[in-house]
mmCIF file of C-alpha atoms and ligand atoms in Angstrom:
data_model
loop_
_atom_site.group_PDB
_atom_site.id
_atom_site.type_symbol
_atom_site.label_atom_id
_atom_site.label_comp_id
_atom_site.label_asym_id
_atom_site.label_seq_id
_atom_site.Cartn_x
_atom_site.Cartn_y
_atom_site.Cartn_z
ATOM 1 C CA MET A 254 121.159 78.396 84.013
ATOM 2 C CA ALA A 255 123.330 76.344 81.637
ATOM 3 C CA ASP A 256 124.113 77.109 78.022
ATOM 4 C CA GLY A 257 122.355 79.826 76.008
ATOM 5 C CA SER A 258 119.090 80.083 77.943
ATOM 6 C CA ALA A 259 120.300 82.551 80.621
ATOM 7 C CA GLY A 260 119.487 85.732 78.753
ATOM 8 C CA PHE A 261 115.736 85.356 78.275
ATOM 9 C CA ALA A 262 113.644 88.054 79.874
ATOM 10 C CA PHE A 263 110.034 88.123 81.027
ATOM 11 C CA THR A 264 108.917 90.703 78.451
ATOM 12 C CA PRO A 265 105.313 91.807 77.746
ATOM 13 C CA ALA A 266 105.488 89.711 74.525
ATOM 14 C CA VAL A 267 106.462 86.615 76.559
ATOM 15 C CA GLU A 268 103.709 87.360 79.064
ATOM 16 C CA THR A 269 101.107 87.531 76.273
ATOM 17 C CA ALA A 270 102.421 84.412 74.478
ATOM 18 C CA THR A 271 102.300 82.322 77.669
ATOM 19 C CA ALA A 272 99.136 83.770 79.271
ATOM 20 C CA GLY A 273 97.082 80.616 78.533
ATOM 21 C CA VAL A 274 99.655 78.381 80.228
ATOM 22 C CA TRP A 275 99.850 80.684 83.241
ATOM 23 C CA ASP A 276 96.066 80.510 83.668
ATOM 24 C CA LYS A 277 96.368 76.737 83.854
ATOM 25 C CA VAL A 278 99.391 76.398 86.171
ATOM 26 C CA ARG A 279 99.017 79.473 88.405
ATOM 27 C CA GLY A 280 97.766 77.395 91.345
ATOM 28 C CA HIS A 281 100.912 75.241 91.206
ATOM 29 C CA VAL A 282 103.690 77.655 90.206
ATOM 30 C CA THR A 283 104.683 80.813 92.111
ATOM 31 C CA PRO A 284 104.841 84.157 90.216
ATOM 32 C CA LEU A 285 108.591 84.237 90.885
ATOM 33 C CA GLU A 286 109.090 80.801 89.286
ATOM 34 C CA TRP A 287 106.843 81.813 86.421
ATOM 35 C CA ARG A 288 109.030 84.816 85.522
ATOM 36 C CA LEU A 289 111.891 82.331 84.952
ATOM 37 C CA GLN A 290 109.822 79.627 83.262
ATOM 38 C CA ALA A 291 107.684 81.700 80.888
ATOM 39 C CA PRO A 292 110.553 83.042 78.707
ATOM 40 C CA LEU A 293 111.901 79.509 78.252
ATOM 41 C CA ILE A 294 108.435 78.170 77.428
ATOM 42 C CA ALA A 295 107.997 80.890 74.789
ATOM 43 C CA GLU A 296 111.438 80.215 73.320
ATOM 44 C CA ILE A 297 110.941 76.420 73.235
ATOM 45 C CA ASN A 298 107.590 76.864 71.491
ATOM 46 C CA ARG A 299 109.240 79.187 68.936
ATOM 47 C CA LEU A 300 112.086 76.707 68.316
ATOM 48 C CA LYS A 301 109.597 73.865 67.851
ATOM 49 C CA ARG A 302 107.909 75.778 65.020
ATOM 50 C CA GLU A 303 111.252 76.659 63.456
ATOM 51 C CA LYS A 304 112.487 73.056 63.522
ATOM 52 C CA ASN A 305 109.170 71.292 62.827
ATOM 53 C CA ALA A 306 109.496 69.546 66.184
ATOM 54 C CA VAL A 307 107.022 68.262 68.757
ATOM 55 C CA VAL A 308 107.502 67.618 72.467
ATOM 56 C CA LEU A 309 106.005 64.402 73.864
ATOM 57 C CA ALA A 310 105.471 64.973 77.591
ATOM 58 C CA HIS A 311 104.799 62.066 79.929
ATOM 59 C CA ASN A 312 102.316 62.450 82.791
ATOM 60 C CA TYR A 313 105.254 62.523 85.246
ATOM 61 C CA MET A 314 106.767 65.716 83.824
ATOM 62 C CA THR A 315 106.482 68.856 85.971
ATOM 63 C CA PRO A 316 103.567 71.219 85.087
ATOM 64 C CA ASP A 317 105.814 73.802 83.361
ATOM 65 C CA ILE A 318 106.818 71.110 80.838
ATOM 66 C CA PHE A 319 103.536 69.192 80.734
ATOM 67 C CA HIS A 320 101.259 72.207 80.266
ATOM 68 C CA GLY A 321 103.827 74.644 78.856
ATOM 69 C CA VAL A 322 105.583 72.840 76.011
ATOM 70 C CA GLY A 323 104.001 69.371 75.639
ATOM 71 C CA ASP A 324 102.336 68.992 72.215
ATOM 72 C CA PHE A 325 101.194 65.509 73.146
ATOM 73 C CA VAL A 326 100.796 64.467 76.761
ATOM 74 C CA GLY A 327 99.856 61.149 78.292
ATOM 75 C CA ASP A 328 101.041 57.674 79.211
ATOM 76 C CA SER A 329 103.977 55.913 77.601
ATOM 77 C CA LEU A 330 102.009 54.109 74.927
ATOM 78 C CA GLY A 331 99.749 57.044 74.122
ATOM 79 C CA LEU A 332 102.829 59.206 73.520
ATOM 80 C CA ALA A 333 104.404 56.691 71.159
ATOM 81 C CA ARG A 334 101.168 56.395 69.205
ATOM 82 C CA GLU A 335 100.926 60.166 68.881
ATOM 83 C CA ALA A 336 104.546 60.226 67.718
ATOM 84 C CA ALA A 337 103.711 57.807 64.925
ATOM 85 C CA ARG A 338 100.735 59.925 63.821
ATOM 86 C CA SER A 339 102.582 63.258 63.884
ATOM 87 C CA ASP A 340 104.191 64.624 60.717
ATOM 88 C CA ALA A 341 106.878 66.522 62.652
ATOM 89 C CA ALA A 342 110.484 65.901 61.617
ATOM 90 C CA VAL A 343 111.822 65.969 65.184
ATOM 91 C CA ILE A 344 110.465 64.475 68.409
ATOM 92 C CA VAL A 345 111.739 65.664 71.771
ATOM 93 C CA GLN A 346 110.895 63.039 74.370
ATOM 94 C CA ALA A 347 110.112 64.660 77.695
ATOM 95 C CA GLY A 348 110.189 61.347 79.512
ATOM 96 C CA VAL A 349 112.696 58.555 80.031
ATOM 97 C CA HIS A 350 114.988 56.733 77.626
ATOM 98 C CA PHE A 351 112.841 53.644 76.981
ATOM 99 C CA MET A 352 110.010 55.975 75.908
ATOM 100 C CA ALA A 353 112.331 57.740 73.447
ATOM 101 C CA GLU A 354 113.361 54.347 72.104
ATOM 102 C CA THR A 355 109.722 53.346 71.652
ATOM 103 C CA SER A 356 109.133 56.579 69.719
ATOM 104 C CA LYS A 357 112.158 55.823 67.509
ATOM 105 C CA VAL A 358 110.983 52.240 66.981
ATOM 106 C CA LEU A 359 107.579 53.516 65.796
ATOM 107 C CA CYS A 360 109.013 56.494 63.869
ATOM 108 C CA PRO A 361 112.256 55.307 62.272
ATOM 109 C CA ASP A 362 112.330 58.263 59.861
ATOM 110 C CA LYS A 363 112.053 60.955 62.522
ATOM 111 C CA ARG A 364 114.897 62.375 64.594
ATOM 112 C CA VAL A 365 114.165 61.488 68.239
ATOM 113 C CA LEU A 366 115.903 63.524 70.941
ATOM 114 C CA ILE A 367 116.109 62.970 74.686
ATOM 115 C CA PRO A 368 117.237 66.011 76.699
ATOM 116 C CA ASP A 369 119.265 63.962 79.210
ATOM 117 C CA LEU A 370 120.704 60.554 78.333
ATOM 118 C CA ARG A 371 120.772 59.600 82.021
ATOM 119 C CA ALA A 372 116.952 59.566 82.230
ATOM 120 C CA GLY A 373 116.670 55.805 82.730
ATOM 121 C CA CYS A 374 114.220 53.524 84.520
ATOM 122 C CA SER A 375 114.776 50.836 87.168
ATOM 123 C CA LEU A 376 112.440 48.463 85.324
ATOM 124 C CA ALA A 377 114.141 48.900 81.942
ATOM 125 C CA ALA A 378 117.529 48.444 83.651
ATOM 126 C CA SER A 379 116.452 45.217 85.361
ATOM 127 C CA ILE A 380 116.646 42.969 82.302
ATOM 128 C CA THR A 381 118.795 42.556 79.177
ATOM 129 C CA ALA A 382 118.215 40.947 75.782
ATOM 130 C CA ASP A 383 120.586 38.120 76.874
ATOM 131 C CA ASP A 384 118.381 37.477 79.913
ATOM 132 C CA VAL A 385 115.329 37.146 77.656
ATOM 133 C CA ARG A 386 117.145 34.769 75.308
ATOM 134 C CA LEU A 387 118.064 32.546 78.285
ATOM 135 C CA ILE A 388 114.488 32.643 79.579
ATOM 136 C CA LYS A 389 113.190 31.536 76.180
ATOM 137 C CA GLN A 390 115.627 28.597 76.221
ATOM 138 C CA ARG A 391 114.413 27.637 79.662
ATOM 139 C CA TYR A 392 110.713 27.828 78.731
ATOM 140 C CA PRO A 393 110.485 26.778 75.078
ATOM 141 C CA GLY A 394 107.048 27.119 73.508
ATOM 142 C CA LEU A 395 105.797 29.798 75.919
ATOM 143 C CA PRO A 396 105.022 33.288 74.621
ATOM 144 C CA VAL A 397 106.992 36.236 76.016
ATOM 145 C CA VAL A 398 105.009 39.369 76.818
ATOM 146 C CA THR A 399 107.135 42.381 77.721
ATOM 147 C CA TYR A 400 106.094 45.571 79.441
ATOM 148 C CA VAL A 401 106.837 48.712 77.396
ATOM 149 C CA ASN A 402 109.182 49.840 80.204
ATOM 150 C CA THR A 403 112.057 47.925 78.564
ATOM 151 C CA THR A 404 114.842 48.694 76.095
ATOM 152 C CA ALA A 405 114.357 48.219 72.347
ATOM 153 C CA ALA A 406 116.833 45.301 72.507
ATOM 154 C CA VAL A 407 114.587 43.531 75.035
ATOM 155 C CA LYS A 408 111.454 44.300 73.032
ATOM 156 C CA ALA A 409 113.167 42.759 69.993
ATOM 157 C CA GLU A 410 113.320 39.394 71.830
ATOM 158 C CA THR A 411 109.660 39.621 72.702
ATOM 159 C CA ASP A 412 106.531 38.186 71.088
ATOM 160 C CA VAL A 413 104.265 41.045 72.096
ATOM 161 C CA CYS A 414 104.477 44.145 74.301
ATOM 162 C CA CYS A 415 101.949 45.343 76.853
ATOM 163 C CA THR A 416 101.374 48.409 78.996
ATOM 164 C CA SER A 417 99.987 48.666 82.492
ATOM 165 C CA ALA A 418 96.688 49.560 80.805
ATOM 166 C CA ASN A 419 96.290 46.361 78.766
ATOM 167 C CA ALA A 420 98.503 43.691 80.392
ATOM 168 C CA VAL A 421 95.645 41.331 81.392
ATOM 169 C CA GLN A 422 94.083 41.528 77.954
ATOM 170 C CA VAL A 423 97.417 40.928 76.171
ATOM 171 C CA VAL A 424 98.287 37.949 78.386
ATOM 172 C CA GLU A 425 94.869 36.329 77.826
ATOM 173 C CA GLU A 426 94.867 36.986 74.080
ATOM 174 C CA VAL A 427 98.376 35.659 73.571
ATOM 175 C CA ALA A 428 97.590 32.537 75.623
ATOM 176 C CA ARG A 429 94.492 31.972 73.461
ATOM 177 C CA GLN A 430 96.408 32.478 70.209
ATOM 178 C CA TRP A 431 99.270 30.175 71.268
ATOM 179 C CA GLY A 432 96.969 27.619 72.901
ATOM 180 C CA VAL A 433 98.934 27.692 76.201
ATOM 181 C CA GLU A 434 98.048 28.063 79.882
ATOM 182 C CA ARG A 435 101.301 29.761 80.938
ATOM 183 C CA VAL A 436 102.731 33.067 79.727
ATOM 184 C CA ILE A 437 106.055 34.784 80.487
ATOM 185 C CA LEU A 438 105.429 38.414 81.520
ATOM 186 C CA LEU A 439 108.599 40.528 81.966
ATOM 187 C CA PRO A 440 110.157 42.334 83.789
ATOM 188 C CA ASP A 441 107.925 43.878 86.506
ATOM 189 C CA GLU A 442 107.332 41.490 89.375
ATOM 190 C CA PHE A 443 104.464 43.552 90.776
ATOM 191 C CA LEU A 444 102.687 44.141 87.480
ATOM 192 C CA ALA A 445 102.977 40.368 86.919
ATOM 193 C CA ARG A 446 101.544 39.565 90.363
ATOM 194 C CA ASN A 447 98.709 42.028 89.783
ATOM 195 C CA VAL A 448 97.925 40.487 86.399
ATOM 196 C CA ALA A 449 98.110 36.961 87.872
ATOM 197 C CA ARG A 450 95.382 37.886 90.368
ATOM 198 C CA GLN A 451 93.042 38.775 87.510
ATOM 199 C CA THR A 452 93.427 35.810 85.157
ATOM 200 C CA PRO A 453 93.471 32.003 85.268
ATOM 201 C CA ILE A 454 96.575 32.068 83.026
ATOM 202 C CA ARG A 455 99.708 31.110 84.996
ATOM 203 C CA ILE A 456 102.371 33.817 84.909
ATOM 204 C CA ILE A 457 106.142 33.407 84.912
ATOM 205 C CA SER A 458 107.956 36.654 85.671
ATOM 206 C CA TRP A 459 111.175 38.456 86.553
ATOM 207 C CA HIS A 460 112.393 40.386 89.597
ATOM 208 C CA GLY A 461 112.249 43.892 88.081
ATOM 209 C CA ARG A 462 110.633 46.624 90.158
ATOM 210 C CA CYS A 463 109.788 50.275 89.754
ATOM 211 C CA GLU A 464 111.806 52.086 92.411
ATOM 212 C CA VAL A 465 109.025 54.684 92.775
ATOM 213 C CA HIS A 466 106.002 52.407 93.182
ATOM 214 C CA GLU A 467 107.555 49.515 95.119
ATOM 215 C CA ARG A 468 107.875 51.820 98.158
ATOM 216 C CA PHE A 469 104.139 52.207 98.770
ATOM 217 C CA THR A 470 102.618 49.848 101.344
ATOM 218 C CA ALA A 471 99.180 48.752 102.541
ATOM 219 C CA ALA A 472 99.957 50.545 105.832
ATOM 220 C CA ASP A 473 100.295 53.814 103.867
ATOM 221 C CA ILE A 474 96.818 53.277 102.425
ATOM 222 C CA ALA A 475 95.357 52.435 105.854
ATOM 223 C CA GLU A 476 96.795 55.676 107.276
ATOM 224 C CA LEU A 477 95.364 57.672 104.394
ATOM 225 C CA ARG A 478 91.930 56.091 104.852
ATOM 226 C CA GLU A 479 91.964 57.029 108.499
ATOM 227 C CA ALA A 480 93.085 60.607 107.870
ATOM 228 C CA TRP A 481 90.884 61.210 104.786
ATOM 229 C CA PRO A 482 87.915 58.811 104.974
ATOM 230 C CA ASP A 483 86.119 60.455 102.025
ATOM 231 C CA ALA A 484 89.124 60.446 99.650
ATOM 232 C CA GLU A 485 89.104 58.203 96.579
ATOM 233 C CA ILE A 486 92.458 56.463 96.345
ATOM 234 C CA LEU A 487 94.005 55.604 92.970
ATOM 235 C CA ALA A 488 97.228 53.667 92.340
ATOM 236 C CA HIS A 489 99.473 52.577 89.489
ATOM 237 C CA PRO A 490 99.691 48.805 88.746
ATOM 238 C CA GLU A 491 103.453 48.874 89.383
ATOM 239 C CA CYS A 492 102.583 49.057 93.109
ATOM 240 C CA PRO A 493 102.617 45.915 95.302
ATOM 241 C CA THR A 494 99.401 43.851 95.207
ATOM 242 C CA GLU A 495 98.618 44.653 98.870
ATOM 243 C CA VAL A 496 98.393 48.321 97.804
ATOM 244 C CA LEU A 497 96.159 47.663 94.804
ATOM 245 C CA GLU A 498 93.806 45.578 96.896
ATOM 246 C CA ALA A 499 93.371 48.442 99.347
ATOM 247 C CA VAL A 500 92.664 51.237 96.848
ATOM 248 C CA ASP A 501 89.523 52.247 94.926
ATOM 249 C CA PHE A 502 90.957 52.175 91.425
ATOM 250 C CA ALA A 503 94.194 51.156 89.742
ATOM 251 C CA GLY A 504 95.241 51.934 86.210
ATOM 252 C CA SER A 505 97.911 53.425 83.985
ATOM 253 C CA THR A 506 98.802 57.084 84.388
ATOM 254 C CA ALA A 507 96.328 57.930 81.598
ATOM 255 C CA ALA A 508 93.583 55.854 83.235
ATOM 256 C CA MET A 509 94.111 57.618 86.588
ATOM 257 C CA SER A 510 94.023 61.020 84.929
ATOM 258 C CA ASP A 511 90.785 60.098 83.111
ATOM 259 C CA TYR A 512 89.256 58.869 86.344
ATOM 260 C CA VAL A 513 89.725 62.257 88.007
ATOM 261 C CA THR A 514 88.811 64.497 85.082
ATOM 262 C CA LYS A 515 85.683 62.487 84.223
ATOM 263 C CA ARG A 516 84.404 61.491 87.668
ATOM 264 C CA LYS A 517 85.463 64.698 89.432
ATOM 265 C CA PRO A 518 85.828 63.206 92.955
ATOM 266 C CA ARG A 519 85.696 65.742 95.777
ATOM 267 C CA ARG A 520 88.995 64.528 97.209
ATOM 268 C CA VAL A 521 91.545 62.184 95.680
ATOM 269 C CA VAL A 522 94.874 60.524 96.448
ATOM 270 C CA MET A 523 97.174 59.366 93.641
ATOM 271 C CA ILE A 524 99.600 56.650 94.697
ATOM 272 C CA THR A 525 102.248 57.319 92.083
ATOM 273 C CA GLU A 526 104.923 59.817 90.974
ATOM 274 C CA CYS A 527 104.516 63.328 92.426
ATOM 275 C CA SER A 528 104.068 65.386 89.245
ATOM 276 C CA MET A 529 101.070 63.332 88.190
ATOM 277 C CA ALA A 530 98.770 64.954 90.762
ATOM 278 C CA ASP A 531 100.135 68.440 89.970
ATOM 279 C CA ASN A 532 99.321 68.024 86.277
ATOM 280 C CA VAL A 533 95.861 66.578 86.813
ATOM 281 C CA ALA A 534 95.114 69.221 89.473
ATOM 282 C CA CYS A 535 95.652 71.963 86.856
ATOM 283 C CA ASP A 536 92.755 70.416 84.886
ATOM 284 C CA ALA A 537 90.561 69.512 87.866
ATOM 285 C CA PRO A 538 90.148 72.637 90.032
ATOM 286 C CA GLU A 539 87.080 71.186 91.791
ATOM 287 C CA THR A 540 89.026 68.223 93.208
ATOM 288 C CA GLU A 541 91.193 68.434 96.308
ATOM 289 C CA PHE A 542 94.419 66.416 96.063
ATOM 290 C CA VAL A 543 95.988 64.732 99.093
ATOM 291 C CA ARG A 544 99.603 64.241 98.094
ATOM 292 C CA PRO A 545 101.616 61.349 99.429
ATOM 293 C CA CYS A 546 103.891 60.588 96.471
ATOM 294 C CA ASN A 547 107.373 59.504 95.452
ATOM 295 C CA LEU A 548 109.610 61.321 92.962
ATOM 296 C CA CYS A 549 111.072 59.431 89.996
ATOM 297 C CA PRO A 550 114.691 60.637 89.832
ATOM 298 C CA HIS A 551 114.894 59.638 86.163
ATOM 299 C CA MET A 552 111.842 61.604 85.070
ATOM 300 C CA LYS A 553 113.073 64.573 87.088
ATOM 301 C CA ARG A 554 116.250 64.796 84.984
ATOM 302 C CA ILE A 555 114.157 66.435 82.264
ATOM 303 C CA SER A 556 113.762 70.216 82.626
ATOM 304 C CA LEU A 557 112.724 73.218 80.541
ATOM 305 C CA GLU A 558 116.422 74.123 80.303
ATOM 306 C CA ASN A 559 117.545 70.824 78.815
ATOM 307 C CA ILE A 560 114.518 70.629 76.495
ATOM 308 C CA TYR A 561 115.547 74.039 75.178
ATOM 309 C CA GLU A 562 119.147 72.873 74.757
ATOM 310 C CA ALA A 563 118.022 69.651 73.063
ATOM 311 C CA LEU A 564 116.113 71.662 70.469
ATOM 312 C CA LEU A 565 118.856 74.229 70.022
ATOM 313 C CA HIS A 566 121.684 71.719 69.568
ATOM 314 C CA ASP A 567 119.714 68.747 68.173
ATOM 315 C CA ARG A 568 120.776 66.563 71.078
ATOM 316 C CA TYR A 569 120.809 63.814 72.301
ATOM 317 C CA GLU A 570 119.738 61.764 69.351
ATOM 318 C CA VAL A 571 118.358 58.295 70.105
ATOM 319 C CA THR A 572 119.472 55.689 67.582
ATOM 320 C CA ILE A 573 118.647 51.984 67.397
ATOM 321 C CA ASP A 574 120.266 49.299 65.280
ATOM 322 C CA PRO A 575 117.767 48.940 62.375
ATOM 323 C CA ALA A 576 117.693 45.126 62.717
ATOM 324 C CA VAL A 577 116.757 45.465 66.400
ATOM 325 C CA ALA A 578 114.246 48.226 65.645
ATOM 326 C CA VAL A 579 112.368 46.090 63.091
ATOM 327 C CA ARG A 580 111.915 43.239 65.591
ATOM 328 C CA ALA A 581 111.007 45.604 68.445
ATOM 329 C CA ARG A 582 108.468 47.339 66.197
ATOM 330 C CA ALA A 583 106.817 43.999 65.422
ATOM 331 C CA ALA A 584 106.321 43.350 69.169
ATOM 332 C CA VAL A 585 104.835 46.806 69.754
ATOM 333 C CA GLN A 586 102.681 46.548 66.620
ATOM 334 C CA ARG A 587 101.234 43.166 67.705
ATOM 335 C CA MET A 588 100.040 44.888 70.868
ATOM 336 C CA ILE A 589 98.559 47.833 68.950
ATOM 337 C CA ASP A 590 96.750 45.411 66.603
ATOM 338 C CA LEU A 591 95.009 43.545 69.436
ATOM 339 C CA PRO A 592 91.302 44.275 69.845
ATOM 340 C CA PRO A 593 90.620 47.152 72.286
ATOM 341 C CA PRO A 594 89.680 46.021 75.823
ATOM 342 C CA ALA A 595 85.984 45.330 76.372
ATOM 343 C CA VAL A 596 86.034 47.213 79.687
ATOM 344 C CA PRO A 597 88.140 50.226 80.678
ATOM 345 C CA ALA A 598 91.558 48.938 81.751
ATOM 346 C CA ARG A 599 91.960 48.879 85.506
ATOM 347 C CA TYR A 600 92.877 46.513 88.306
ATOM 348 C CA ASP A 601 89.625 44.630 88.509
ATOM 349 C CA LEU A 602 88.823 43.855 92.124
ATOM 350 C CA VAL A 603 85.973 41.559 91.059
ATOM 351 C CA ARG A 604 88.223 39.531 88.786
ATOM 352 C CA ALA A 605 91.099 39.613 91.283
ATOM 353 C CA ARG A 606 90.167 36.305 92.867
ATOM 354 C CA HIS A 607 92.987 34.131 91.538
ATOM 355 C CA HIS A 608 95.278 33.589 94.441
ATOM 356 C CA VAL A 609 97.856 31.719 92.385
ATOM 357 C CA ASP A 610 101.119 33.616 92.622
ATOM 358 C CA VAL A 611 103.626 34.145 89.844
ATOM 359 C CA GLU A 612 106.652 31.903 89.302
ATOM 360 C CA LEU A 613 109.665 34.230 89.563
ATOM 361 C CA ILE A 614 112.681 33.312 87.468
HETATM 362 P P1 13P B 914 102.358 54.605 82.117
HETATM 363 O O1 13P B 914 102.531 53.755 80.910
HETATM 364 O O2 13P B 914 101.175 54.245 82.941
HETATM 365 O O3 13P B 914 102.416 56.046 81.750
HETATM 366 O O4 13P B 914 103.584 54.303 83.099
HETATM 367 C C1 13P B 914 104.870 54.580 82.764
HETATM 368 C C2 13P B 914 105.720 54.590 83.948
HETATM 369 O O5 13P B 914 106.896 54.767 83.863
HETATM 370 C C3 13P B 914 105.070 54.392 85.243
HETATM 371 O O6 13P B 914 105.975 54.368 86.253
HETATM 372 FE FE1 SF4 B 915 110.702 53.674 85.624
HETATM 373 FE FE2 SF4 B 915 109.303 53.777 87.864
HETATM 374 FE FE3 SF4 B 915 110.466 55.989 86.949
HETATM 375 FE FE4 SF4 B 915 108.332 54.926 85.677
HETATM 376 S S1 SF4 B 915 108.373 55.803 87.716
HETATM 377 S S2 SF4 B 915 110.227 55.671 84.746
HETATM 378 S S3 SF4 B 915 108.707 52.725 85.989
HETATM 379 S S4 SF4 B 915 111.515 54.128 87.659
#
């Protein structure tokens, strides 16, 4: 184990302090793993109190992080909103870099730390601020909606942000406000195609893809249906359209989690990153999880060890040029200020009748 975390022992005090977490994760963590994880969990929780820090843990974190040290857990937007509401001085982002940037954009006065600077995202890496400036020159007068999975510099060039949970609503509202029939939606090609199926607004998009979700296919879903005919199949909107059209429900990570904890299906499949099902399973003991999944290598760079080191050494601090941060904040804020969706956000199979495809730049 790197740095100063090697010496922690599984003492009776650690066992007592972490008993609640163990009760939750015991079905998903072996006792041997727990003897290594519990001392770190106890020490991270102690350091958080000492430093007035909170850990924001995305749904794709492993259960030891998600259930053990996450003060706020959820999808990328939910985490940023919680960050803004918290009065902690320090935020440790247990997620990827664009999420830490969004937290910094919404909380300029807090110190935001990311435990590993290499925790990137294929979508955020697919487009630069220069690309967006060129796109705006090519399509003057059209609003630019940008997915939150982008850098702060890209958000700063954007009229309004969206998440996978509200993309249709944001596109329709922005088209109404601007009085246009075409909207630029960047950078996820598949999210754009999935939005285009659900709205008469014409979508112009980019060739960004999530390296985790682009790998799922309709054939995968057909195989699952054959093997598990009674399973309810859920998928993230970053998947190809052929996947979304074959599943029972599609929504953000938070929407999928809600679906399982509220509806309590007997058997479920989550077409997304692997840790998602592990985390939801800890809260849904009555549901059986079938687990075809893909790992996100960026999310998996975050560990208990480097969260501990981040807190101990105040590293790695995420900073954003204040001029960029102000413009990025305006784009995120415009999204937050939009009226809440009339129906729970999901890929709406009834609305998905628009067979007009996106125009890819
Ligand atoms: P959510 O906003 O749904 O949490 O998605 C973030 C992400 O990175 C999905 O791949
Ligand atoms: Fe990015 Fe995909 Fe990983 Fe999410 S799962 S952080 S979109 S690469």
